[in-house]
Amino acid sequence: MKECNQCGKCCIKYGDGDLSATQEEIDLWEIFNPDIFAFIKNKQIWHDPHTGEKLSRCPFLELTPKATPHEANKYTCSIYLDRPEDCRHYPSLISEMLRDECEMIEIIDLENYKKAQAKLDLIMQDSRPAGY
Ligand code: SF4
Ligand code: SF4
């Protein structure tokens, strides 16, 4: 199991509407992060603040400039510290990582899912809520 290499596949896949935010998160954005709250419509993420249309891609996903054209795409989240809980919890299961072609997975992880899950849980322990 490798650390996340910021390939962006998860944000690209889930940032178009499969993500959700809690009422508490939305309330906090409204008070402290109006720039994020602007993308909420009817308690749903993410919508164009001007047209109100649902976005097909997370507006906070940014492609990092490349030093050379041959480098793989690398993405960052421009609201990293304020991102939804949903984003913080990914990845949570080996099965979803395989399904999503998450690049943290290594060949050796396929030989023992239980061991791979334990490694993942260790890597993710600071991102998940207590008792997860
Ligand atoms: S809010 Fe950040 S972590 Fe969540 S989908 Fe968008 S770019 Fe990815
Ligand atoms: S798919 Fe996996 S490796 Fe790629 S950005 Fe998401 S967590 Fe990181």
mmCIF file with all atom_site columns, C-alpha atoms and ligand atoms in Angstrom:
data_model
loop_
_atom_site.group_PDB
_atom_site.id
_atom_site.type_symbol
_atom_site.label_atom_id
_atom_site.label_alt_id
_atom_site.label_comp_id
_atom_site.label_asym_id
_atom_site.label_entity_id
_atom_site.label_seq_id
_atom_site.pdbx_PDB_ins_code
_atom_site.Cartn_x
_atom_site.Cartn_y
_atom_site.Cartn_z
_atom_site.occupancy
_atom_site.B_iso_or_equiv
_atom_site.pdbx_formal_charge
_atom_site.auth_seq_id
_atom_site.auth_comp_id
_atom_site.auth_asym_id
_atom_site.auth_atom_id
_atom_site.pdbx_PDB_model_num
ATOM   1   C  CA  . MET A 1 1   ? 0.000   0.000   0.000   1.00 0.00 ? 1   MET A CA  1
ATOM   2   C  CA  . LYS A 1 2   ? 1.480   3.339   -1.093  1.00 0.00 ? 2   LYS A CA  1
ATOM   3   C  CA  . GLU A 1 3   ? 0.661   6.820   0.059   1.00 0.00 ? 3   GLU A CA  1
ATOM   4   C  CA  . CYS A 1 4   ? -1.804  8.716   -2.143  1.00 0.00 ? 4   CYS A CA  1
ATOM   5   C  CA  . ASN A 1 5   ? -0.033  10.038  -5.244  1.00 0.00 ? 5   ASN A CA  1
ATOM   6   C  CA  . GLN A 1 6   ? -2.742  12.649  -5.975  1.00 0.00 ? 6   GLN A CA  1
ATOM   7   C  CA  . CYS A 1 7   ? -3.759  11.012  -9.249  1.00 0.00 ? 7   CYS A CA  1
ATOM   8   C  CA  . GLY A 1 8   ? -7.171  12.634  -8.799  1.00 0.00 ? 8   GLY A CA  1
ATOM   9   C  CA  . LYS A 1 9   ? -9.242  9.624   -9.901  1.00 0.00 ? 9   LYS A CA  1
ATOM   10  C  CA  . CYS A 1 10  ? -11.366 9.633   -6.743  1.00 0.00 ? 10  CYS A CA  1
ATOM   11  C  CA  . CYS A 1 11  ? -12.142 13.358  -6.902  1.00 0.00 ? 11  CYS A CA  1
ATOM   12  C  CA  . ILE A 1 12  ? -12.917 13.141  -10.618 1.00 0.00 ? 12  ILE A CA  1
ATOM   13  C  CA  . LYS A 1 13  ? -15.213 10.152  -10.093 1.00 0.00 ? 13  LYS A CA  1
ATOM   14  C  CA  . TYR A 1 14  ? -17.080 11.299  -6.995  1.00 0.00 ? 14  TYR A CA  1
ATOM   15  C  CA  . GLY A 1 15  ? -16.809 15.082  -7.225  1.00 0.00 ? 15  GLY A CA  1
ATOM   16  C  CA  . ASP A 1 16  ? -19.615 15.295  -9.784  1.00 0.00 ? 16  ASP A CA  1
ATOM   17  C  CA  . GLY A 1 17  ? -22.474 14.620  -7.416  1.00 0.00 ? 17  GLY A CA  1
ATOM   18  C  CA  . ASP A 1 18  ? -21.843 11.319  -5.655  1.00 0.00 ? 18  ASP A CA  1
ATOM   19  C  CA  . LEU A 1 19  ? -20.355 13.336  -2.847  1.00 0.00 ? 19  LEU A CA  1
ATOM   20  C  CA  . SER A 1 20  ? -22.505 14.683  -0.087  1.00 0.00 ? 20  SER A CA  1
ATOM   21  C  CA  . ALA A 1 21  ? -22.099 17.199  2.702   1.00 0.00 ? 21  ALA A CA  1
ATOM   22  C  CA  . THR A 1 22  ? -23.800 17.158  6.078   1.00 0.00 ? 22  THR A CA  1
ATOM   23  C  CA  . GLN A 1 23  ? -26.078 19.957  7.247   1.00 0.00 ? 23  GLN A CA  1
ATOM   24  C  CA  . GLU A 1 24  ? -23.457 20.842  9.837   1.00 0.00 ? 24  GLU A CA  1
ATOM   25  C  CA  . GLU A 1 25  ? -20.772 21.220  7.172   1.00 0.00 ? 25  GLU A CA  1
ATOM   26  C  CA  . ILE A 1 26  ? -23.051 23.353  5.044   1.00 0.00 ? 26  ILE A CA  1
ATOM   27  C  CA  . ASP A 1 27  ? -23.928 25.550  8.025   1.00 0.00 ? 27  ASP A CA  1
ATOM   28  C  CA  . LEU A 1 28  ? -20.241 26.042  8.849   1.00 0.00 ? 28  LEU A CA  1
ATOM   29  C  CA  . TRP A 1 29  ? -19.400 26.928  5.239   1.00 0.00 ? 29  TRP A CA  1
ATOM   30  C  CA  . GLU A 1 30  ? -22.234 29.437  5.219   1.00 0.00 ? 30  GLU A CA  1
ATOM   31  C  CA  . ILE A 1 31  ? -20.754 31.215  8.239   1.00 0.00 ? 31  ILE A CA  1
ATOM   32  C  CA  . PHE A 1 32  ? -17.014 30.793  7.740   1.00 0.00 ? 32  PHE A CA  1
ATOM   33  C  CA  . ASN A 1 33  ? -16.515 29.891  4.063   1.00 0.00 ? 33  ASN A CA  1
ATOM   34  C  CA  . PRO A 1 34  ? -19.008 31.733  1.876   1.00 0.00 ? 34  PRO A CA  1
ATOM   35  C  CA  . ASP A 1 35  ? -16.824 30.942  -1.156  1.00 0.00 ? 35  ASP A CA  1
ATOM   36  C  CA  . ILE A 1 36  ? -17.559 27.242  -0.650  1.00 0.00 ? 36  ILE A CA  1
ATOM   37  C  CA  . PHE A 1 37  ? -21.175 27.819  0.386   1.00 0.00 ? 37  PHE A CA  1
ATOM   38  C  CA  . ALA A 1 38  ? -21.729 29.601  -2.933  1.00 0.00 ? 38  ALA A CA  1
ATOM   39  C  CA  . PHE A 1 39  ? -21.564 26.177  -4.629  1.00 0.00 ? 39  PHE A CA  1
ATOM   40  C  CA  . ILE A 1 40  ? -24.436 24.753  -2.528  1.00 0.00 ? 40  ILE A CA  1
ATOM   41  C  CA  . LYS A 1 41  ? -27.983 24.640  -3.833  1.00 0.00 ? 41  LYS A CA  1
ATOM   42  C  CA  . ASN A 1 42  ? -30.892 23.041  -1.991  1.00 0.00 ? 42  ASN A CA  1
ATOM   43  C  CA  . LYS A 1 43  ? -28.379 21.572  0.471   1.00 0.00 ? 43  LYS A CA  1
ATOM   44  C  CA  . GLN A 1 44  ? -26.620 19.718  -2.356  1.00 0.00 ? 44  GLN A CA  1
ATOM   45  C  CA  . ILE A 1 45  ? -23.050 20.003  -3.681  1.00 0.00 ? 45  ILE A CA  1
ATOM   46  C  CA  . TRP A 1 46  ? -21.724 21.250  -6.163  1.00 0.00 ? 46  TRP A CA  1
ATOM   47  C  CA  . HIS A 1 47  ? -23.664 23.820  -8.231  1.00 0.00 ? 47  HIS A CA  1
ATOM   48  C  CA  . ASP A 1 48  ? -22.558 26.726  -10.387 1.00 0.00 ? 48  ASP A CA  1
ATOM   49  C  CA  . PRO A 1 49  ? -23.042 29.853  -8.236  1.00 0.00 ? 49  PRO A CA  1
ATOM   50  C  CA  . HIS A 1 50  ? -24.148 31.890  -11.273 1.00 0.00 ? 50  HIS A CA  1
ATOM   51  C  CA  . THR A 1 51  ? -26.379 29.511  -13.241 1.00 0.00 ? 51  THR A CA  1
ATOM   52  C  CA  . GLY A 1 52  ? -27.414 27.207  -10.389 1.00 0.00 ? 52  GLY A CA  1
ATOM   53  C  CA  . GLU A 1 53  ? -26.645 24.200  -12.614 1.00 0.00 ? 53  GLU A CA  1
ATOM   54  C  CA  . LYS A 1 54  ? -25.171 21.049  -11.165 1.00 0.00 ? 54  LYS A CA  1
ATOM   55  C  CA  . LEU A 1 55  ? -21.476 20.792  -11.929 1.00 0.00 ? 55  LEU A CA  1
ATOM   56  C  CA  . SER A 1 56  ? -20.029 17.694  -13.568 1.00 0.00 ? 56  SER A CA  1
ATOM   57  C  CA  . ARG A 1 57  ? -16.727 18.142  -11.765 1.00 0.00 ? 57  ARG A CA  1
ATOM   58  C  CA  . CYS A 1 58  ? -15.703 19.355  -8.342  1.00 0.00 ? 58  CYS A CA  1
ATOM   59  C  CA  . PRO A 1 59  ? -14.839 23.074  -8.669  1.00 0.00 ? 59  PRO A CA  1
ATOM   60  C  CA  . PHE A 1 60  ? -12.092 22.765  -6.075  1.00 0.00 ? 60  PHE A CA  1
ATOM   61  C  CA  . LEU A 1 61  ? -10.030 20.130  -7.877  1.00 0.00 ? 61  LEU A CA  1
ATOM   62  C  CA  . GLU A 1 62  ? -6.921  21.736  -9.335  1.00 0.00 ? 62  GLU A CA  1
ATOM   63  C  CA  . LEU A 1 63  ? -4.355  20.301  -11.716 1.00 0.00 ? 63  LEU A CA  1
ATOM   64  C  CA  . THR A 1 64  ? -0.840  20.958  -10.429 1.00 0.00 ? 64  THR A CA  1
ATOM   65  C  CA  . PRO A 1 65  ? 1.492   22.610  -12.956 1.00 0.00 ? 65  PRO A CA  1
ATOM   66  C  CA  . LYS A 1 66  ? 3.924   20.102  -14.472 1.00 0.00 ? 66  LYS A CA  1
ATOM   67  C  CA  . ALA A 1 67  ? 7.707   20.529  -14.610 1.00 0.00 ? 67  ALA A CA  1
ATOM   68  C  CA  . THR A 1 68  ? 7.809   18.416  -17.812 1.00 0.00 ? 68  THR A CA  1
ATOM   69  C  CA  . PRO A 1 69  ? 5.021   17.437  -20.247 1.00 0.00 ? 69  PRO A CA  1
ATOM   70  C  CA  . HIS A 1 70  ? 5.640   13.726  -19.585 1.00 0.00 ? 70  HIS A CA  1
ATOM   71  C  CA  . GLU A 1 71  ? 4.817   13.910  -15.892 1.00 0.00 ? 71  GLU A CA  1
ATOM   72  C  CA  . ALA A 1 72  ? 1.622   12.220  -14.759 1.00 0.00 ? 72  ALA A CA  1
ATOM   73  C  CA  . ASN A 1 73  ? -1.258  14.490  -13.807 1.00 0.00 ? 73  ASN A CA  1
ATOM   74  C  CA  . LYS A 1 74  ? -1.233  15.447  -10.157 1.00 0.00 ? 74  LYS A CA  1
ATOM   75  C  CA  . TYR A 1 75  ? -4.149  17.189  -8.462  1.00 0.00 ? 75  TYR A CA  1
ATOM   76  C  CA  . THR A 1 76  ? -4.696  19.197  -5.323  1.00 0.00 ? 76  THR A CA  1
ATOM   77  C  CA  . CYS A 1 77  ? -7.815  20.230  -3.442  1.00 0.00 ? 77  CYS A CA  1
ATOM   78  C  CA  . SER A 1 78  ? -8.074  24.001  -3.042  1.00 0.00 ? 78  SER A CA  1
ATOM   79  C  CA  . ILE A 1 79  ? -10.307 23.592  0.030   1.00 0.00 ? 79  ILE A CA  1
ATOM   80  C  CA  . TYR A 1 80  ? -8.298  20.752  1.543   1.00 0.00 ? 80  TYR A CA  1
ATOM   81  C  CA  . LEU A 1 81  ? -8.687  21.819  5.185   1.00 0.00 ? 81  LEU A CA  1
ATOM   82  C  CA  . ASP A 1 82  ? -12.394 22.527  4.738   1.00 0.00 ? 82  ASP A CA  1
ATOM   83  C  CA  . ARG A 1 83  ? -13.283 19.673  2.359   1.00 0.00 ? 83  ARG A CA  1
ATOM   84  C  CA  . PRO A 1 84  ? -16.360 17.525  3.068   1.00 0.00 ? 84  PRO A CA  1
ATOM   85  C  CA  . GLU A 1 85  ? -16.103 14.625  5.502   1.00 0.00 ? 85  GLU A CA  1
ATOM   86  C  CA  . ASP A 1 86  ? -16.948 12.358  2.573   1.00 0.00 ? 86  ASP A CA  1
ATOM   87  C  CA  . CYS A 1 87  ? -13.661 13.349  0.945   1.00 0.00 ? 87  CYS A CA  1
ATOM   88  C  CA  . ARG A 1 88  ? -11.700 12.877  4.148   1.00 0.00 ? 88  ARG A CA  1
ATOM   89  C  CA  . HIS A 1 89  ? -12.800 9.256   4.492   1.00 0.00 ? 89  HIS A CA  1
ATOM   90  C  CA  . TYR A 1 90  ? -11.727 8.079   1.050   1.00 0.00 ? 90  TYR A CA  1
ATOM   91  C  CA  . PRO A 1 91  ? -10.382 5.466   0.550   1.00 0.00 ? 91  PRO A CA  1
ATOM   92  C  CA  . SER A 1 92  ? -11.983 3.303   3.197   1.00 0.00 ? 92  SER A CA  1
ATOM   93  C  CA  . LEU A 1 93  ? -12.115 -0.180  1.646   1.00 0.00 ? 93  LEU A CA  1
ATOM   94  C  CA  . ILE A 1 94  ? -9.805  -2.223  -0.560  1.00 0.00 ? 94  ILE A CA  1
ATOM   95  C  CA  . SER A 1 95  ? -12.789 -3.244  -2.693  1.00 0.00 ? 95  SER A CA  1
ATOM   96  C  CA  . GLU A 1 96  ? -13.641 0.391   -3.538  1.00 0.00 ? 96  GLU A CA  1
ATOM   97  C  CA  . MET A 1 97  ? -9.997  1.132   -4.295  1.00 0.00 ? 97  MET A CA  1
ATOM   98  C  CA  . LEU A 1 98  ? -9.910  -1.750  -6.776  1.00 0.00 ? 98  LEU A CA  1
ATOM   99  C  CA  . ARG A 1 99  ? -13.181 -0.613  -8.326  1.00 0.00 ? 99  ARG A CA  1
ATOM   100 C  CA  . ASP A 1 100 ? -11.919 2.975   -8.630  1.00 0.00 ? 100 ASP A CA  1
ATOM   101 C  CA  . GLU A 1 101 ? -8.392  1.960   -9.746  1.00 0.00 ? 101 GLU A CA  1
ATOM   102 C  CA  . CYS A 1 102 ? -6.927  3.898   -6.830  1.00 0.00 ? 102 CYS A CA  1
ATOM   103 C  CA  . GLU A 1 103 ? -3.172  4.152   -7.312  1.00 0.00 ? 103 GLU A CA  1
ATOM   104 C  CA  . MET A 1 104 ? -2.361  3.530   -3.651  1.00 0.00 ? 104 MET A CA  1
ATOM   105 C  CA  . ILE A 1 105 ? -2.888  -0.197  -4.297  1.00 0.00 ? 105 ILE A CA  1
ATOM   106 C  CA  . GLU A 1 106 ? 0.196   -2.289  -5.017  1.00 0.00 ? 106 GLU A CA  1
ATOM   107 C  CA  . ILE A 1 107 ? 0.426   -5.782  -6.519  1.00 0.00 ? 107 ILE A CA  1
ATOM   108 C  CA  . ILE A 1 108 ? 1.388   -7.224  -3.136  1.00 0.00 ? 108 ILE A CA  1
ATOM   109 C  CA  . ASP A 1 109 ? -1.885  -5.873  -1.656  1.00 0.00 ? 109 ASP A CA  1
ATOM   110 C  CA  . LEU A 1 110 ? -3.832  -8.189  -3.952  1.00 0.00 ? 110 LEU A CA  1
ATOM   111 C  CA  . GLU A 1 111 ? -2.278  -11.225 -2.300  1.00 0.00 ? 111 GLU A CA  1
ATOM   112 C  CA  . ASN A 1 112 ? -3.706  -10.485 1.138   1.00 0.00 ? 112 ASN A CA  1
ATOM   113 C  CA  . TYR A 1 113 ? -6.710  -8.131  1.346   1.00 0.00 ? 113 TYR A CA  1
ATOM   114 C  CA  . LYS A 1 114 ? -6.821  -8.293  5.157   1.00 0.00 ? 114 LYS A CA  1
ATOM   115 C  CA  . LYS A 1 115 ? -3.211  -7.149  5.461   1.00 0.00 ? 115 LYS A CA  1
ATOM   116 C  CA  . ALA A 1 116 ? -3.769  -4.484  2.804   1.00 0.00 ? 116 ALA A CA  1
ATOM   117 C  CA  . GLN A 1 117 ? -6.843  -3.193  4.683   1.00 0.00 ? 117 GLN A CA  1
ATOM   118 C  CA  . ALA A 1 118 ? -4.776  -2.982  7.898   1.00 0.00 ? 118 ALA A CA  1
ATOM   119 C  CA  . LYS A 1 119 ? -2.122  -0.934  6.061   1.00 0.00 ? 119 LYS A CA  1
ATOM   120 C  CA  . LEU A 1 120 ? -4.784  1.339   4.615   1.00 0.00 ? 120 LEU A CA  1
ATOM   121 C  CA  . ASP A 1 121 ? -6.396  1.841   8.033   1.00 0.00 ? 121 ASP A CA  1
ATOM   122 C  CA  . LEU A 1 122 ? -3.030  2.889   9.418   1.00 0.00 ? 122 LEU A CA  1
ATOM   123 C  CA  . ILE A 1 123 ? -2.408  5.388   6.605   1.00 0.00 ? 123 ILE A CA  1
ATOM   124 C  CA  . MET A 1 124 ? -5.916  6.818   6.976   1.00 0.00 ? 124 MET A CA  1
ATOM   125 C  CA  . GLN A 1 125 ? -6.114  6.933   10.765  1.00 0.00 ? 125 GLN A CA  1
ATOM   126 C  CA  . ASP A 1 126 ? -5.639  10.702  10.969  1.00 0.00 ? 126 ASP A CA  1
ATOM   127 C  CA  . SER A 1 127 ? -8.299  11.445  8.348   1.00 0.00 ? 127 SER A CA  1
ATOM   128 C  CA  . ARG A 1 128 ? -11.086 9.342   9.809   1.00 0.00 ? 128 ARG A CA  1
ATOM   129 C  CA  . PRO A 1 129 ? -13.297 10.113  12.785  1.00 0.00 ? 129 PRO A CA  1
ATOM   130 C  CA  . ALA A 1 130 ? -12.398 8.475   16.113  1.00 0.00 ? 130 ALA A CA  1
ATOM   131 C  CA  . GLY A 1 131 ? -13.694 4.918   16.430  1.00 0.00 ? 131 GLY A CA  1
ATOM   132 C  CA  . TYR A 1 132 ? -13.965 4.399   12.660  1.00 0.00 ? 132 TYR A CA  1
HETATM 133 S  S1  . SF4 B 2 .   ? -13.621 18.894  -2.307  1.00 0.00 ? 1   SF4 B S1  1
HETATM 134 FE FE1 . SF4 B 2 .   ? -11.435 18.471  -2.602  1.00 0.00 ? 1   SF4 B FE1 1
HETATM 135 S  S2  . SF4 B 2 .   ? -11.171 16.339  -1.938  1.00 0.00 ? 1   SF4 B S2  1
HETATM 136 FE FE2 . SF4 B 2 .   ? -13.376 16.669  -2.295  1.00 0.00 ? 1   SF4 B FE2 1
HETATM 137 S  S3  . SF4 B 2 .   ? -13.774 16.055  -4.423  1.00 0.00 ? 1   SF4 B S3  1
HETATM 138 FE FE3 . SF4 B 2 .   ? -13.318 18.257  -4.432  1.00 0.00 ? 1   SF4 B FE3 1
HETATM 139 S  S4  . SF4 B 2 .   ? -11.119 18.390  -4.827  1.00 0.00 ? 1   SF4 B S4  1
HETATM 140 FE FE4 . SF4 B 2 .   ? -11.556 16.290  -4.160  1.00 0.00 ? 1   SF4 B FE4 1
HETATM 141 S  S1  . SF4 B 2 .   ? -7.566  7.496   -6.419  1.00 0.00 ? 2   SF4 B S1  1
HETATM 142 FE FE1 . SF4 B 2 .   ? -6.240  6.903   -4.708  1.00 0.00 ? 2   SF4 B FE1 1
HETATM 143 S  S2  . SF4 B 2 .   ? -4.141  7.528   -5.286  1.00 0.00 ? 2   SF4 B S2  1
HETATM 144 FE FE2 . SF4 B 2 .   ? -5.603  8.629   -6.617  1.00 0.00 ? 2   SF4 B FE2 1
HETATM 145 S  S3  . SF4 B 2 .   ? -5.977  10.603  -5.564  1.00 0.00 ? 2   SF4 B S3  1
HETATM 146 FE FE3 . SF4 B 2 .   ? -7.585  9.183   -4.914  1.00 0.00 ? 2   SF4 B FE3 1
HETATM 147 S  S4  . SF4 B 2 .   ? -6.801  8.247   -2.998  1.00 0.00 ? 2   SF4 B S4  1
HETATM 148 FE FE4 . SF4 B 2 .   ? -5.066  9.188   -4.076  1.00 0.00 ? 2   SF4 B FE4 1
#
